mmCIF file of N, CA, C and O in Angstrom:
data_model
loop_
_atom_site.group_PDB
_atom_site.id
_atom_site.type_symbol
_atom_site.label_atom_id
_atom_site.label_comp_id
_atom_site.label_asym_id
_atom_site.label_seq_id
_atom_site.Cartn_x
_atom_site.Cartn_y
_atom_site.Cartn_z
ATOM 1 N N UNK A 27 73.483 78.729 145.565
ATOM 2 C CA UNK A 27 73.719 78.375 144.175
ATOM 3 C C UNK A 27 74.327 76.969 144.144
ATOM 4 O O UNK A 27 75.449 76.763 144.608
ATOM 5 N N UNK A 28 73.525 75.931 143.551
ATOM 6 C CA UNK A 28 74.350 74.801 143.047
ATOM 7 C C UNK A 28 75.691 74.930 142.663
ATOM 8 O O UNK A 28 76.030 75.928 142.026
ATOM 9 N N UNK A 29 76.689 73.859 143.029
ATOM 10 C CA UNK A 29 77.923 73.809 142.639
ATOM 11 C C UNK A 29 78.141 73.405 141.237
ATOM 12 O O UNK A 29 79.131 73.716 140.575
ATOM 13 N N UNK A 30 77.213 72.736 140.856
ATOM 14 C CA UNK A 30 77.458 72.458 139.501
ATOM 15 C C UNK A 30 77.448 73.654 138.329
ATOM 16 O O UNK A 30 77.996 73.671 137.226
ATOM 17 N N UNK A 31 76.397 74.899 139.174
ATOM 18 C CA UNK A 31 76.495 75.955 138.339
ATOM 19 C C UNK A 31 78.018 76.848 138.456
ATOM 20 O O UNK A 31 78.132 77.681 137.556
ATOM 21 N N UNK A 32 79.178 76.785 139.426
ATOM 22 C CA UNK A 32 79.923 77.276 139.692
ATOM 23 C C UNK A 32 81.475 76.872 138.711
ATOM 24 O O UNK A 32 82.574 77.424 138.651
ATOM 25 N N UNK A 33 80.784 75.432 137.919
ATOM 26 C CA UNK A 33 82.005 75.050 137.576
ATOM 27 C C UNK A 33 81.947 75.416 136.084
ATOM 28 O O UNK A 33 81.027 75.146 135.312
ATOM 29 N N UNK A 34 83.629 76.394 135.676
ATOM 30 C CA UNK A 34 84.086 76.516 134.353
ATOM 31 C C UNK A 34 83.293 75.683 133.273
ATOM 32 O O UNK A 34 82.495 74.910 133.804
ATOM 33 N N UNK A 35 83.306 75.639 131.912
ATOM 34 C CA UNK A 35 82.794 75.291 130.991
ATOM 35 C C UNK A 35 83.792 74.987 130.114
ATOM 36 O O UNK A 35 84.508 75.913 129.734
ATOM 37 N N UNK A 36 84.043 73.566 129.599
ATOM 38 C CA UNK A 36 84.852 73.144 129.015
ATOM 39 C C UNK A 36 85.347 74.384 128.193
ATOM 40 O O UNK A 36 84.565 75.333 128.128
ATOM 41 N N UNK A 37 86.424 74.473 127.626
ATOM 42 C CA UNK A 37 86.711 74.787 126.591
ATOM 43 C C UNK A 37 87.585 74.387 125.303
ATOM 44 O O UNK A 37 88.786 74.120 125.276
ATOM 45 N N UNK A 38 86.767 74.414 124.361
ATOM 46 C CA UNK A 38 87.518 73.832 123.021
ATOM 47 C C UNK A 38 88.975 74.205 122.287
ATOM 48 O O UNK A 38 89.392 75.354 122.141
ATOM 49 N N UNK A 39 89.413 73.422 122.010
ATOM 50 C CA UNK A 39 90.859 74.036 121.539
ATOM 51 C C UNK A 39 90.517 74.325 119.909
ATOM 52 O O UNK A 39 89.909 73.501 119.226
ATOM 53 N N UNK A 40 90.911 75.379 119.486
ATOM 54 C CA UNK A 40 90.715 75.877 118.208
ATOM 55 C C UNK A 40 91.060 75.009 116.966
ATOM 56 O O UNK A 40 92.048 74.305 117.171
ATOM 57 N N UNK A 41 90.501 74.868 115.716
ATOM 58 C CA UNK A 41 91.946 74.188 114.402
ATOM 59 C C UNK A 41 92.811 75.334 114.242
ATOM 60 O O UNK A 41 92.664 76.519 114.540
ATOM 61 N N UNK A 42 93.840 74.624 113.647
ATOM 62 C CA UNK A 42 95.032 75.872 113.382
ATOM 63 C C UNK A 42 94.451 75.869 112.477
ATOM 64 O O UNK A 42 93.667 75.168 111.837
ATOM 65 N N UNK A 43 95.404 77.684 112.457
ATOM 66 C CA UNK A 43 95.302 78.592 111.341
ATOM 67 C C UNK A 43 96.830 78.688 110.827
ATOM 68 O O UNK A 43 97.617 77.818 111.201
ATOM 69 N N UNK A 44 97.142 79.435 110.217
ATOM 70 C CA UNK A 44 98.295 80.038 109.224
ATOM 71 C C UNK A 44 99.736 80.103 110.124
ATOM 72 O O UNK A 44 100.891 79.683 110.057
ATOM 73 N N UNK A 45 98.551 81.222 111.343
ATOM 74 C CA UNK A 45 99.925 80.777 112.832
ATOM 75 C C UNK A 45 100.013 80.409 113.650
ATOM 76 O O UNK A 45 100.599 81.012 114.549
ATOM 77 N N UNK A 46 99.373 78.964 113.848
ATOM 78 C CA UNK A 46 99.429 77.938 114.725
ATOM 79 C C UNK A 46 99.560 76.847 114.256
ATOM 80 O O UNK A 46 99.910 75.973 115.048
ATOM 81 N N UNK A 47 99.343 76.459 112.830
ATOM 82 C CA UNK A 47 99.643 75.494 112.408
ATOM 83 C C UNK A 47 101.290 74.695 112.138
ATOM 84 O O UNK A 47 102.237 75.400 111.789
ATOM 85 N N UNK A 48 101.448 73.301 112.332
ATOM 86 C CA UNK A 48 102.571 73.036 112.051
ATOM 87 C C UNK A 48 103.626 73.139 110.595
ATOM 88 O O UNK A 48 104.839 73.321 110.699
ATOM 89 N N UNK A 49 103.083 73.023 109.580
ATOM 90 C CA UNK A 49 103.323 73.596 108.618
ATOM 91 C C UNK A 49 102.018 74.592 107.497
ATOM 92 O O UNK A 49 100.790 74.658 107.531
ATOM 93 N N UNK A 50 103.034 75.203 106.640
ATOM 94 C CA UNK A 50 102.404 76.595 106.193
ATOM 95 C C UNK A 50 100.831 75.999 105.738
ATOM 96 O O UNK A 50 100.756 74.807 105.439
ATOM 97 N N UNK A 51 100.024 76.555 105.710
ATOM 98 C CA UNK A 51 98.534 76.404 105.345
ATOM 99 C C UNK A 51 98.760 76.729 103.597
ATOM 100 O O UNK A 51 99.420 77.683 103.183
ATOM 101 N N UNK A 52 98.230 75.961 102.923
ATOM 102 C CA UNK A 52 98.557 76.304 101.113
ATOM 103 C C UNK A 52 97.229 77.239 100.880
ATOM 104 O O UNK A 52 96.189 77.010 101.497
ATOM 105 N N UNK A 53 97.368 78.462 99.806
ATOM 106 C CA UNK A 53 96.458 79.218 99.676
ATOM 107 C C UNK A 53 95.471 78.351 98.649
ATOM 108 O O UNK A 53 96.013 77.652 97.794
ATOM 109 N N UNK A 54 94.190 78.396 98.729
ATOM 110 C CA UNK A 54 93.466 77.520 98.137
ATOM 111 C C UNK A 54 92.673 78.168 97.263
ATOM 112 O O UNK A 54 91.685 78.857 97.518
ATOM 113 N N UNK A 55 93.161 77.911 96.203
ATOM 114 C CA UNK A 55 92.822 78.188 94.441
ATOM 115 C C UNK A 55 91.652 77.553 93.568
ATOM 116 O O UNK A 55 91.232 76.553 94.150
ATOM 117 N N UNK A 56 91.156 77.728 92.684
ATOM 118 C CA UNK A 56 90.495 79.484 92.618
ATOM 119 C C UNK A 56 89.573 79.478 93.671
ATOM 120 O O UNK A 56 89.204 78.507 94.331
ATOM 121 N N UNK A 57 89.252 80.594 93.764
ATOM 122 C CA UNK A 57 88.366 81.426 94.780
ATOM 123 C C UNK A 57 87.253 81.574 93.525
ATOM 124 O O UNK A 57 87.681 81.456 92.377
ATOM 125 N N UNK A 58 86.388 81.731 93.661
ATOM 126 C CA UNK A 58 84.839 82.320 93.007
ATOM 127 C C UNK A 58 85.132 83.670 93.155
ATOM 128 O O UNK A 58 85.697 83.929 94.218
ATOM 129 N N UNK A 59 84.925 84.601 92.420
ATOM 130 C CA UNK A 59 85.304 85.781 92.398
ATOM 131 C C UNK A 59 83.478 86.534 92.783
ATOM 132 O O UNK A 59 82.437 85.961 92.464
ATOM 133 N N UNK A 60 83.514 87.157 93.119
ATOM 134 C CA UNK A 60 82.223 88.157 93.686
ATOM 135 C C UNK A 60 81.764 88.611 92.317
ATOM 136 O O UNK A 60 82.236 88.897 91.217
ATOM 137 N N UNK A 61 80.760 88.542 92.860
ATOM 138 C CA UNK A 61 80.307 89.327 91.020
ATOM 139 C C UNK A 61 79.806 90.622 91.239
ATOM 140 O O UNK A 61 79.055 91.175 92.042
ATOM 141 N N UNK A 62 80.368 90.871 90.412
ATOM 142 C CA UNK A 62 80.919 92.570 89.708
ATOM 143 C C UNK A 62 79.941 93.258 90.112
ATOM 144 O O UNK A 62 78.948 92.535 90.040
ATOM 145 N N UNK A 63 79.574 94.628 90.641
ATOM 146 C CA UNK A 63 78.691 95.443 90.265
ATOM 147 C C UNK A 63 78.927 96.719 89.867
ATOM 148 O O UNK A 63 79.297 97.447 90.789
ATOM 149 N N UNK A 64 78.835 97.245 88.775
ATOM 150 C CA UNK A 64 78.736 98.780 88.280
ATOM 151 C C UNK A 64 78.840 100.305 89.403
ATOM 152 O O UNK A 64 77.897 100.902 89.922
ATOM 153 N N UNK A 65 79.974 100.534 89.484
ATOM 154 C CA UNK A 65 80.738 101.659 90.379
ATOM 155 C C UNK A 65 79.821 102.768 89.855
ATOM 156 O O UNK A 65 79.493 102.920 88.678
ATOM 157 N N UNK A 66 79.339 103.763 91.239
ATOM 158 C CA UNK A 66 78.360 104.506 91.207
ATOM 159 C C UNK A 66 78.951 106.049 89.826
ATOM 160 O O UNK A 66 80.028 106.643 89.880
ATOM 161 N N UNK A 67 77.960 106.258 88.898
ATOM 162 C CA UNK A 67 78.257 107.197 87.717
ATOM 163 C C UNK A 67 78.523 108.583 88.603
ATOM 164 O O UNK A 67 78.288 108.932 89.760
ATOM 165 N N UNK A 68 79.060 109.104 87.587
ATOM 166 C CA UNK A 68 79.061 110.924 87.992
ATOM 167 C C UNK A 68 80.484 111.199 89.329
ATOM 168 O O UNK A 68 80.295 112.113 90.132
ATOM 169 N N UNK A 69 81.453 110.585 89.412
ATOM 170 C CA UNK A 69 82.902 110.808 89.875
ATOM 171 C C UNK A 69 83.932 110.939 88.798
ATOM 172 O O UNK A 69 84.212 110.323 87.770
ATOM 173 N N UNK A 70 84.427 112.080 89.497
ATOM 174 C CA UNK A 70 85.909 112.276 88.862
ATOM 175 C C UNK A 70 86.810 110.948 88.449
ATOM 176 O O UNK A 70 86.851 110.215 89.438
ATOM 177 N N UNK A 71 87.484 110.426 87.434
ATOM 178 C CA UNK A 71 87.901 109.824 86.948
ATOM 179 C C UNK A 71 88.759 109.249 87.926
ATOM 180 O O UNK A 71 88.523 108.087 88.254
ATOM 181 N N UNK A 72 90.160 110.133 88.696
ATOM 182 C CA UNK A 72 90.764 109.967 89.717
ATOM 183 C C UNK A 72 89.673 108.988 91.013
ATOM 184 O O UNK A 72 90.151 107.974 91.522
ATOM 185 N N UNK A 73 88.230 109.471 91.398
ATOM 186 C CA UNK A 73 88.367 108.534 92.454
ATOM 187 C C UNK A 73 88.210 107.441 91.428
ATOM 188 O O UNK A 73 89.371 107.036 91.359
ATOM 189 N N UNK A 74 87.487 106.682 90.560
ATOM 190 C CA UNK A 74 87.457 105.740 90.230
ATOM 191 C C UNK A 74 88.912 104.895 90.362
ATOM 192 O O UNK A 74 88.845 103.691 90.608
ATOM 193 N N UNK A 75 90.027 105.444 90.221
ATOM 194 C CA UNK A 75 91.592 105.017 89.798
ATOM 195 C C UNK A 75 92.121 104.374 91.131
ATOM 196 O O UNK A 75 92.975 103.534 91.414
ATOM 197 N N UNK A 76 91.272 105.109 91.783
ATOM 198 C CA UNK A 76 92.144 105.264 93.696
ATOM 199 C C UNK A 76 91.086 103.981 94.404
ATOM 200 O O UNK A 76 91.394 103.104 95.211
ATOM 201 N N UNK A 77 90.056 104.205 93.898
ATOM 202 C CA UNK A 77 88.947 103.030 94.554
ATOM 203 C C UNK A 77 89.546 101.108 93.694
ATOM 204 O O UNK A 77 89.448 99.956 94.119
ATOM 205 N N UNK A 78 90.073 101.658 92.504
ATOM 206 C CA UNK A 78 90.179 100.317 91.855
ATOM 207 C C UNK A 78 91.606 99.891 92.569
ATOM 208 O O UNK A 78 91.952 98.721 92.731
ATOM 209 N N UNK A 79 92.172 100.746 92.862
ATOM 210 C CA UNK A 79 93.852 100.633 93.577
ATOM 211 C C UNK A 79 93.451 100.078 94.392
ATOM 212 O O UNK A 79 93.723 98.879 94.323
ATOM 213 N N UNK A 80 92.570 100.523 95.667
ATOM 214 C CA UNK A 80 92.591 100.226 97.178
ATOM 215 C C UNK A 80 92.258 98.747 96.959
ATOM 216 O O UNK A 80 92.880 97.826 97.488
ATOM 217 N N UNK A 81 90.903 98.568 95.878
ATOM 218 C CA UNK A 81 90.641 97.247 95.908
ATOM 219 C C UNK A 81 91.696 96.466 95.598
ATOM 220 O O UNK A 81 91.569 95.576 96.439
ATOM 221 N N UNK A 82 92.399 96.265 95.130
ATOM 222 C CA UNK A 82 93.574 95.163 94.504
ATOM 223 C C UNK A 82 94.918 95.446 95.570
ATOM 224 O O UNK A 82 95.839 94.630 95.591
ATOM 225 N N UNK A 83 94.939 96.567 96.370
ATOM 226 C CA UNK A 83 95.955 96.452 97.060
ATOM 227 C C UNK A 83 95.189 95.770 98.458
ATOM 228 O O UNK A 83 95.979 95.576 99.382
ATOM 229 N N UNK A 84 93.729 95.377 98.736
ATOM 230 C CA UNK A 84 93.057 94.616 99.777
ATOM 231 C C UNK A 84 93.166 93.179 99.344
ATOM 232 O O UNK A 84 93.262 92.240 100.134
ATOM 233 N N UNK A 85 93.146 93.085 98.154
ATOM 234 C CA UNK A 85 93.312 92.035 97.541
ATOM 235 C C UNK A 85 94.586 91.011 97.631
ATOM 236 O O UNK A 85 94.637 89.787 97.754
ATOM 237 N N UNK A 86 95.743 92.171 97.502
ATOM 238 C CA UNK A 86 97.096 91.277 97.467
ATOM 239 C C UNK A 86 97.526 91.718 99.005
ATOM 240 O O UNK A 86 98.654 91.246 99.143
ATOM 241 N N UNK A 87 97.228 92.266 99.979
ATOM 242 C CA UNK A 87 97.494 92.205 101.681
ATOM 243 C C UNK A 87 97.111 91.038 102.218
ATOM 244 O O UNK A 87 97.691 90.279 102.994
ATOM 245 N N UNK A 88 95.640 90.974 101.498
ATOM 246 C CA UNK A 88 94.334 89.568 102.125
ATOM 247 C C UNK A 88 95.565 88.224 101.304
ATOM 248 O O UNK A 88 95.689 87.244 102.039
ATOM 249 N N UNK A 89 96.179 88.156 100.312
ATOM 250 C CA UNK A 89 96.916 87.189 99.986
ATOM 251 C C UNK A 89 98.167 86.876 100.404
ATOM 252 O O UNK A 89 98.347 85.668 100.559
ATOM 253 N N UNK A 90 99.040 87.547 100.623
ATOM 254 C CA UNK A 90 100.002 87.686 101.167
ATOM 255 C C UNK A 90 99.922 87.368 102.710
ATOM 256 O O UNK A 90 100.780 86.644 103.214
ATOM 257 N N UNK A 91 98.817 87.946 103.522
ATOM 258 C CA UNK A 91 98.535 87.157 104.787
ATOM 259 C C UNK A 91 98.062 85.654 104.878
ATOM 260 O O UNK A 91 98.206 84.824 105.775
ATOM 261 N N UNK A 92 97.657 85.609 104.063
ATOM 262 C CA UNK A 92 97.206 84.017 103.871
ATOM 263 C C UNK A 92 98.323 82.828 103.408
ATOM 264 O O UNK A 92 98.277 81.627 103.675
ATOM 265 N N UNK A 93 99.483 83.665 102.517
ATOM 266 C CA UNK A 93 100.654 83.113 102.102
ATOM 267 C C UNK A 93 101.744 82.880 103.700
ATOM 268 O O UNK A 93 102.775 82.238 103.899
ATOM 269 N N UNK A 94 101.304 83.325 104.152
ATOM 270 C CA UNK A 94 102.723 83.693 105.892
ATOM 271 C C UNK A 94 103.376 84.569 105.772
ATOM 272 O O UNK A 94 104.471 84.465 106.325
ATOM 273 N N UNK A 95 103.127 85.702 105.115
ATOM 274 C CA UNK A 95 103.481 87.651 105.407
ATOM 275 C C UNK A 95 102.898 88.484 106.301
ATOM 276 O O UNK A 95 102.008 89.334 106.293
ATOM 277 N N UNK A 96 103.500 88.096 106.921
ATOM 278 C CA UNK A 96 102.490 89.030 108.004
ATOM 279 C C UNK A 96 102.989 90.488 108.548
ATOM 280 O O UNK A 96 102.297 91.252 109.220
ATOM 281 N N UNK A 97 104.478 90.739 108.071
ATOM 282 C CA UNK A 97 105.074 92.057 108.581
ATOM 283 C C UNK A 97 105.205 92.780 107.222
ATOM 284 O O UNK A 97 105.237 92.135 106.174
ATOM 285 N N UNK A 98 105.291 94.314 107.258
ATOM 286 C CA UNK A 98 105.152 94.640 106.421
ATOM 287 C C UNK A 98 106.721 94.999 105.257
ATOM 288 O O UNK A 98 106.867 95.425 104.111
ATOM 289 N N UNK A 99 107.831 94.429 106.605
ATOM 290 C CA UNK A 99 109.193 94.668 105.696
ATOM 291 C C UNK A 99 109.114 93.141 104.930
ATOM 292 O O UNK A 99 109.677 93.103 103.836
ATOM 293 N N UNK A 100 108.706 92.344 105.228
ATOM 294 C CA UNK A 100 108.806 90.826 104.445
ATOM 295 C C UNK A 100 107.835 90.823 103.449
ATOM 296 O O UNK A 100 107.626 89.729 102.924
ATOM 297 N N UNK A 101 106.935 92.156 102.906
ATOM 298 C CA UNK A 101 106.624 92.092 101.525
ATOM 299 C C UNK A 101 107.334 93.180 100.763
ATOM 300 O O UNK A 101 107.031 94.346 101.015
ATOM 301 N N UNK A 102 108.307 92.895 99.799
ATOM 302 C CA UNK A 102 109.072 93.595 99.124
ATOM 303 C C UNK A 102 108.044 93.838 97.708
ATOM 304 O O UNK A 102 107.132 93.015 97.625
ATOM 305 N N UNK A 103 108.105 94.756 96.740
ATOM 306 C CA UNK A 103 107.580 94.555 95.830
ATOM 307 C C UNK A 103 107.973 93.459 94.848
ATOM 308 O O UNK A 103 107.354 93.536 93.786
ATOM 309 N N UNK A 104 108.845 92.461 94.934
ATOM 310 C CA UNK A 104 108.749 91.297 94.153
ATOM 311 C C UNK A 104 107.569 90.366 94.414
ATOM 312 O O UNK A 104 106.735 89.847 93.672
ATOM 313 N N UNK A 105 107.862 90.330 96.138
ATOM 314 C CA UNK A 105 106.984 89.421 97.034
ATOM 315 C C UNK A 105 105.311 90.003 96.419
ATOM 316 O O UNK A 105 104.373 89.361 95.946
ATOM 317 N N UNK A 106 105.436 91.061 96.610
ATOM 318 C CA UNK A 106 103.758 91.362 95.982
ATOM 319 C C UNK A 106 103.439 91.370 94.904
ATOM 320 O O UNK A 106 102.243 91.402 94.614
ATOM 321 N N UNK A 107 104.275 91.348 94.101
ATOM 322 C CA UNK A 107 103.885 91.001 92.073
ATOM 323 C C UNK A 107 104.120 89.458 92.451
ATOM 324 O O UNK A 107 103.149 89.020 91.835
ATOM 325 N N UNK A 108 104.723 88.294 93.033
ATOM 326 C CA UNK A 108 104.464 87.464 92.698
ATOM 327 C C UNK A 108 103.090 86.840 93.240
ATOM 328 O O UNK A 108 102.248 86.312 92.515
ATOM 329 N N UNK A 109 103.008 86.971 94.501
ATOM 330 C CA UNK A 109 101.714 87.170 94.973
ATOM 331 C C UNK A 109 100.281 87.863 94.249
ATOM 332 O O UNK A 109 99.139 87.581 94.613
ATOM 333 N N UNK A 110 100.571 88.664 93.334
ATOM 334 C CA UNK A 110 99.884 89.530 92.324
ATOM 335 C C UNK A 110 99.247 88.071 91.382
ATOM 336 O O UNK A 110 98.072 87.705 91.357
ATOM 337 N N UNK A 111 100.285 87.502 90.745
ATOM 338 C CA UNK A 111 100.402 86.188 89.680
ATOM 339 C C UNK A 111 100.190 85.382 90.504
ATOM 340 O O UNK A 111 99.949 84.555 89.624
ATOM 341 N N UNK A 112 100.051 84.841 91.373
ATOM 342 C CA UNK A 112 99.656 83.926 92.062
ATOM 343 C C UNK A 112 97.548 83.543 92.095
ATOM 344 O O UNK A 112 96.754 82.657 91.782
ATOM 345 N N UNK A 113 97.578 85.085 92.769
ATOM 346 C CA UNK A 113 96.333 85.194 92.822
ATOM 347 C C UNK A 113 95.082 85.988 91.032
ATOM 348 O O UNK A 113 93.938 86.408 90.865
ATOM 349 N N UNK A 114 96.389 85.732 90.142
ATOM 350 C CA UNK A 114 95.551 86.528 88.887
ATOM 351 C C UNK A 114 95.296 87.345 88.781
ATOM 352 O O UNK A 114 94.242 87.611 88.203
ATOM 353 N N UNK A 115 96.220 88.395 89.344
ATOM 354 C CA UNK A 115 95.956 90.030 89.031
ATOM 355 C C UNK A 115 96.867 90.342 88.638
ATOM 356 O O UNK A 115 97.897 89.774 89.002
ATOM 357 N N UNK A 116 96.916 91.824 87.334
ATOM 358 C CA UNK A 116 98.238 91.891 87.190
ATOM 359 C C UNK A 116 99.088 93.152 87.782
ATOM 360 O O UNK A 116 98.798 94.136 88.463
ATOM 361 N N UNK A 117 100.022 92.751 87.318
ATOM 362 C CA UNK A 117 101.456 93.172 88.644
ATOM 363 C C UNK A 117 101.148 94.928 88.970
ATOM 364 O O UNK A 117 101.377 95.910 88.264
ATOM 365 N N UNK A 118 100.764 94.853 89.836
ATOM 366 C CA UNK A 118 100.607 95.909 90.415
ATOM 367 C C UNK A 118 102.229 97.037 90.661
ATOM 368 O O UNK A 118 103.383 96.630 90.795
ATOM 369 N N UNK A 119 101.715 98.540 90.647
ATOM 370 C CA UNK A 119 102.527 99.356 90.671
ATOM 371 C C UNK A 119 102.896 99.784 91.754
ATOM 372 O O UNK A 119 102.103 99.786 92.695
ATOM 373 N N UNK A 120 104.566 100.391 91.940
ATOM 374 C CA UNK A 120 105.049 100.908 92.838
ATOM 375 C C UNK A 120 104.027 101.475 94.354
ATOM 376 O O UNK A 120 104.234 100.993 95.468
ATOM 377 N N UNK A 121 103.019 102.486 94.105
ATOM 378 C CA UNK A 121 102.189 103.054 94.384
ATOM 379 C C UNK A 121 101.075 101.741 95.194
ATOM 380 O O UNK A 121 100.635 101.668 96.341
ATOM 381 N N UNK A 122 100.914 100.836 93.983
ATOM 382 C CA UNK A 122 100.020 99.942 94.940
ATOM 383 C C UNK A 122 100.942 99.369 95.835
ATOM 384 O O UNK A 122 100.668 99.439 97.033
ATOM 385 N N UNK A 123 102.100 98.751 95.445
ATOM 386 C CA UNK A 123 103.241 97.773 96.622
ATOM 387 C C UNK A 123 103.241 98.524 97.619
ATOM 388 O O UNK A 123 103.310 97.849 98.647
ATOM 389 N N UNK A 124 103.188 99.840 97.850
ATOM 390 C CA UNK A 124 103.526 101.105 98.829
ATOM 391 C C UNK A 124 102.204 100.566 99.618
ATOM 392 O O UNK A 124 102.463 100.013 100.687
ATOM 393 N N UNK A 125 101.041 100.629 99.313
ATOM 394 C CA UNK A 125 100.007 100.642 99.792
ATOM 395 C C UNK A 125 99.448 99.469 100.197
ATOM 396 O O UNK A 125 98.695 99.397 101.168
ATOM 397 N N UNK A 126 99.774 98.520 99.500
ATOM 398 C CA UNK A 126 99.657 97.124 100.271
ATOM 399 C C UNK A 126 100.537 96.973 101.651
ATOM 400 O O UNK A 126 100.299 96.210 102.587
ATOM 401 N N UNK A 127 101.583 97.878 101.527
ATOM 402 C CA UNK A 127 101.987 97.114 103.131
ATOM 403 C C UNK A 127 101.752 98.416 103.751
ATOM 404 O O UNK A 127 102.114 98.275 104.919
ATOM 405 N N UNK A 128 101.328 99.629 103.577
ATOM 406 C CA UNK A 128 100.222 100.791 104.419
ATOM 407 C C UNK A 128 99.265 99.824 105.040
ATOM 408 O O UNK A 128 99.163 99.909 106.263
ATOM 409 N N UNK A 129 98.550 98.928 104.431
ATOM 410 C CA UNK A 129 97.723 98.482 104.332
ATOM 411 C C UNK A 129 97.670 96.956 105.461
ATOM 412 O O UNK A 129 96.612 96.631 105.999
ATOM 413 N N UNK A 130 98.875 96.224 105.655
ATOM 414 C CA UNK A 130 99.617 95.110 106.347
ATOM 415 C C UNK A 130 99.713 95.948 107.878
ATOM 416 O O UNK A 130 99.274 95.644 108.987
ATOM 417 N N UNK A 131 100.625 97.332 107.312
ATOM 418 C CA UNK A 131 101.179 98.011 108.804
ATOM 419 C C UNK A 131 99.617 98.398 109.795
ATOM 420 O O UNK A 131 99.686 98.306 111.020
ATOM 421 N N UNK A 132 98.700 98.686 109.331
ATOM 422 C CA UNK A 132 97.527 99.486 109.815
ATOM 423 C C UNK A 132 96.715 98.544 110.150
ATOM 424 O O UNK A 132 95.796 98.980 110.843
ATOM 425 N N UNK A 133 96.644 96.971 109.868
ATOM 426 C CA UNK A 133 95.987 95.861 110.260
ATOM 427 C C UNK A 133 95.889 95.782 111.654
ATOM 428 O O UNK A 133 94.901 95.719 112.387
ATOM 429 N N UNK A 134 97.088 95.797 111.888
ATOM 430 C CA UNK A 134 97.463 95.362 113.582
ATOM 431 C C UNK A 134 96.362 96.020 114.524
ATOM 432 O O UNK A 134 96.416 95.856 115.743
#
């Protein structure tokens, strides 16, 4: 085998991200929002309630990580209603704050 085939392959050093960078990365506003599509008919009212929760508590985890939260005791429910207003949703309930950092803890 040629020696030239034996030798390592450069490797590139990454751009920082959120946690490698020297200072905080700013969350970058507005986002284009996905467009909507019509939630499948014929469910109990409840899942609809629990599916619209999960979404907005993916919503404010995905923001809050992007803000430099990354543990789940450093989002308090203030930290996630302001984060809520930050990103244009409104202030989410006890139940969702609970579940946004369910949601932080289970990432890992």
């Amino acid at each position: 085998m040629p020696a030239a085939a034996l030798k390592p392959k450069p490797t590139r050093k990454p751009l920082p991200t959120q946690s490698t960078a020297k200072h905080p990365v700013l969350l970058d506003l507005p986002y284009a929002p996905v467009e909507k599509r019509a939630l499948p008919p014929g469910r109990p009212r409840e899942w609809y309630v629990t599916h619209n929760r999960r979404l907005k508590a993916m919503r404010l985890a995905i923001a809050l990580l992007d803000s430099g939260v990354y543990m789940p005791n450093q989002a308090r429910n203030d930290t996630i209603r302001t984060a809520a207003e930050t990103i244009g949703v409104h202030p989410p309930s006890d139940t969702t704050c609970h579940m946004v950092r369910a949601l932080m803890r289970y990432s890992r």
